[in-house]
Amino acid sequence: MIVFDMDSTLIDAETIDELARAAGVLSKVEEITKKAMCGDLDFEQALIERVRLLKGLPLETALDAVNQINLMPGAAELIFYVKKKGYKTAMISGGFTISAESVGKALGIDFVVSNELLVKDGCLTGKVAGPITQSDSKAEVFKELTQLNGVRPERCVVVGDGANDACIFEKAGFSIAFNPKPILREYADVVIIKKDLRTVIPVLESLSYQCCNQAQHVDIEH
């Protein structure tokens, strides 16, 4: 199984930033996001604070904003490749269903797990609910998905970019940090510094599960 983050991994943006832009609070949200993704602020606290800033944003405006987000270059090609190779695909995102569901459908992801922005009277309430609300939530979901599919964690590849991906990087057999925040580098087997997911394909082609846990750390820039 191969597991992806969504924001800045399968899509070329941070969903929360695009929603914040639409709500006129981008600078405030970016400041909180930066602290969280670099590991300087607890994920749960950062999520609550950022979503609170979106209170009152019309759902229609929010949907318009996320529908403008592009897939990361190479996303479709990578998913096609891994499916052809027999991988189950999953996306575990601390982002939101209003984006994750459409991204998962567009790419044909087998399992999509994300949070939900609560809505009342056609507007965001400033509250969020879901399975990815704490710093170690991704690890719990990852465990559930491996058990559901009868796949051992060491037979899984994970691809992500932020601090909240570290918990699954530690559990999976092989981890790929894609244009990562500095804190994630130390957990990765491979670091890719190019905004094109097709660069993951040769890594997977050369990957032998027998030596996952002894993999050398490699930075790929081209």
CSV table of N, CA, C and O in Angstrom, one decimal, residues 157-162 169 174-197 199-204 215-222:
chain,number,residue,atom,x,y,z
A,157,VAL,N,4.6,2.2,1.7
A,157,VAL,CA,5.3,3.4,1.3
A,157,VAL,C,4.5,4.6,1.7
A,157,VAL,O,3.3,4.6,1.5
A,158,VAL,N,5.1,5.6,2.3
A,158,VAL,CA,4.4,6.9,2.6
A,158,VAL,C,5.0,8.0,1.9
A,158,VAL,O,6.3,8.1,1.8
A,159,VAL,N,4.2,9.0,1.5
A,159,VAL,CA,4.7,10.2,0.8
A,159,VAL,C,4.0,11.4,1.5
A,159,VAL,O,2.8,11.5,1.5
A,160,GLY,N,4.8,12.3,2.0
A,160,GLY,CA,4.3,13.5,2.6
A,160,GLY,C,5.3,14.6,2.8
A,160,GLY,O,6.4,14.5,2.3
A,161,ASP,N,4.9,15.8,3.4
A,161,ASP,CA,5.7,16.9,3.4
A,161,ASP,C,5.8,17.6,4.8
A,161,ASP,O,6.7,18.5,4.9
A,162,GLY,N,5.0,17.3,5.7
A,162,GLY,CA,4.9,18.1,6.9
A,162,GLY,C,5.2,17.4,8.2
A,162,GLY,O,5.3,16.1,8.2
A,169,PHE,N,5.8,8.1,9.0
A,169,PHE,CA,7.1,7.9,8.4
A,169,PHE,C,7.8,6.9,9.3
A,169,PHE,O,8.6,6.0,8.8
A,174,PHE,N,8.9,2.3,4.1
A,174,PHE,CA,9.7,3.2,3.3
A,174,PHE,C,9.0,4.6,3.3
A,174,PHE,O,7.8,4.6,3.0
A,175,SER,N,9.8,5.7,3.4
A,175,SER,CA,9.2,7.0,3.5
A,175,SER,C,9.8,7.9,2.5
A,175,SER,O,11.1,8.0,2.4
A,176,ILE,N,9.0,8.7,1.9
A,176,ILE,CA,9.5,9.7,0.9
A,176,ILE,C,9.0,11.1,1.3
A,176,ILE,O,7.8,11.3,1.3
A,177,ALA,N,9.9,12.0,1.6
A,177,ALA,CA,9.6,13.4,1.9
A,177,ALA,C,9.6,14.2,0.6
A,177,ALA,O,10.6,14.3,0.0
A,178,PHE,N,8.4,14.7,0.3
A,178,PHE,CA,8.2,15.4,-1.0
A,178,PHE,C,8.3,16.9,-0.7
A,178,PHE,O,7.3,17.5,-0.1
A,179,ASN,N,9.3,17.6,-1.1
A,179,ASN,CA,9.5,19.1,-0.9
A,179,ASN,C,9.1,19.4,0.6
A,179,ASN,O,8.3,20.2,0.9
A,180,PRO,N,9.8,18.7,1.5
A,180,PRO,CA,9.4,18.7,2.9
A,180,PRO,C,9.8,19.9,3.7
A,180,PRO,O,10.7,20.6,3.4
A,181,LYS,N,9.0,20.1,4.8
A,181,LYS,CA,9.5,21.0,5.9
A,181,LYS,C,10.7,20.4,6.5
A,181,LYS,O,10.8,19.2,6.6
A,182,PRO,N,11.6,21.3,7.0
A,182,PRO,CA,12.9,20.7,7.5
A,182,PRO,C,12.8,19.6,8.5
A,182,PRO,O,13.6,18.7,8.5
A,183,ILE,N,11.8,19.7,9.4
A,183,ILE,CA,11.7,18.7,10.5
A,183,ILE,C,11.4,17.3,10.0
A,183,ILE,O,11.8,16.3,10.6
A,184,LEU,N,10.8,17.2,8.8
A,184,LEU,CA,10.5,15.9,8.3
A,184,LEU,C,11.7,15.1,7.7
A,184,LEU,O,11.7,13.9,7.6
A,185,ARG,N,12.7,15.9,7.3
A,185,ARG,CA,13.8,15.3,6.6
A,185,ARG,C,14.4,14.1,7.4
A,185,ARG,O,14.9,13.1,6.8
A,186,GLU,N,14.6,14.3,8.7
A,186,GLU,CA,15.3,13.3,9.5
A,186,GLU,C,14.5,12.0,9.6
A,186,GLU,O,15.1,11.0,10.0
A,187,TYR,N,13.2,12.0,9.2
A,187,TYR,CA,12.5,10.8,9.3
A,187,TYR,C,12.4,10.0,8.0
A,187,TYR,O,11.9,8.9,7.9
A,188,ALA,N,12.9,10.7,6.9
A,188,ALA,CA,12.7,10.1,5.5
A,188,ALA,C,13.8,9.2,5.1
A,188,ALA,O,15.0,9.5,5.4
A,189,ASP,N,13.5,8.3,4.2
A,189,ASP,CA,14.5,7.5,3.5
A,189,ASP,C,14.9,8.2,2.3
A,189,ASP,O,16.1,8.1,1.9
A,190,VAL,N,14.0,8.9,1.6
A,190,VAL,CA,14.3,9.7,0.4
A,190,VAL,C,13.7,11.0,0.5
A,190,VAL,O,12.5,11.2,1.0
A,191,VAL,N,14.4,12.1,0.2
A,191,VAL,CA,13.9,13.4,0.1
A,191,VAL,C,13.9,13.9,-1.4
A,191,VAL,O,14.9,13.8,-2.0
A,192,ILE,N,12.7,14.3,-1.9
A,192,ILE,CA,12.6,14.8,-3.2
A,192,ILE,C,12.4,16.3,-3.2
A,192,ILE,O,11.5,16.7,-2.5
A,193,ILE,N,13.2,17.0,-3.9
A,193,ILE,CA,13.1,18.5,-3.9
A,193,ILE,C,12.8,18.9,-5.3
A,193,ILE,O,13.6,19.5,-6.0
A,194,LYS,N,11.7,18.6,-5.8
A,194,LYS,CA,11.2,19.0,-7.1
A,194,LYS,C,9.7,18.8,-7.1
A,194,LYS,O,9.2,17.8,-6.6
A,195,LYS,N,8.9,19.8,-7.6
A,195,LYS,CA,7.5,19.8,-7.5
A,195,LYS,C,6.9,19.0,-8.7
A,195,LYS,O,6.3,19.5,-9.6
A,196,ASP,N,7.2,17.7,-8.7
A,196,ASP,CA,6.8,16.8,-9.8
A,196,ASP,C,6.7,15.4,-9.2
A,196,ASP,O,7.8,14.8,-8.9
A,197,LEU,N,5.6,14.8,-9.0
A,197,LEU,CA,5.4,13.5,-8.4
A,197,LEU,C,5.9,12.4,-9.3
A,197,LEU,O,6.1,11.3,-8.8
A,199,THR,N,8.8,12.1,-10.2
A,199,THR,CA,10.1,11.8,-9.6
A,199,THR,C,10.1,10.7,-8.6
A,199,THR,O,11.1,10.1,-8.2
A,200,VAL,N,8.9,10.4,-8.1
A,200,VAL,CA,8.7,9.3,-7.1
A,200,VAL,C,8.8,7.9,-7.9
A,200,VAL,O,9.2,6.9,-7.3
A,201,ILE,N,8.4,7.9,-9.1
A,201,ILE,CA,8.3,6.6,-9.9
A,201,ILE,C,9.7,5.9,-9.9
A,201,ILE,O,9.7,4.7,-9.6
A,202,PRO,N,10.8,6.5,-10.3
A,202,PRO,CA,12.0,5.8,-10.3
A,202,PRO,C,12.5,5.3,-8.9
A,202,PRO,O,13.1,4.3,-8.8
A,203,VAL,N,12.1,6.0,-7.9
A,203,VAL,CA,12.4,5.6,-6.5
A,203,VAL,C,11.6,4.3,-6.2
A,203,VAL,O,12.2,3.3,-5.7
A,204,LEU,N,10.4,4.2,-6.6
A,204,LEU,CA,9.6,3.0,-6.4
A,204,LEU,C,10.1,1.9,-7.3
A,204,LEU,O,10.1,0.7,-6.8
A,215,ALA,N,17.5,1.3,4.1
A,215,ALA,CA,17.6,2.2,3.0
A,215,ALA,C,18.5,3.4,3.4
A,215,ALA,O,18.5,3.9,4.5
A,216,GLN,N,19.3,3.9,2.4
A,216,GLN,CA,20.1,5.0,2.6
A,216,GLN,C,19.3,6.3,2.4
A,216,GLN,O,18.4,6.3,1.6
A,217,HIS,N,19.6,7.3,3.2
A,217,HIS,CA,18.9,8.6,3.0
A,217,HIS,C,19.5,9.3,1.7
A,217,HIS,O,20.7,9.4,1.6
A,218,VAL,N,18.6,9.7,0.8
A,218,VAL,CA,19.0,10.2,-0.5
A,218,VAL,C,18.2,11.5,-0.7
A,218,VAL,O,17.0,11.5,-0.5
A,219,ASP,N,18.8,12.6,-1.2
A,219,ASP,CA,18.1,13.8,-1.6
A,219,ASP,C,18.1,13.8,-3.2
A,219,ASP,O,19.1,13.6,-3.8
A,220,ILE,N,16.9,13.9,-3.7
A,220,ILE,CA,16.7,14.0,-5.2
A,220,ILE,C,16.3,15.4,-5.6
A,220,ILE,O,15.2,15.8,-5.2
A,221,GLU,N,17.1,16.0,-6.4
A,221,GLU,CA,16.8,17.4,-6.8
A,221,GLU,C,16.4,17.5,-8.3
A,221,GLU,O,15.9,18.5,-8.7
A,222,HIS,N,16.7,16.5,-9.0
A,222,HIS,CA,16.4,16.6,-10.5
A,222,HIS,C,15.7,15.3,-10.9
A,222,HIS,O,15.8,14.3,-10.3
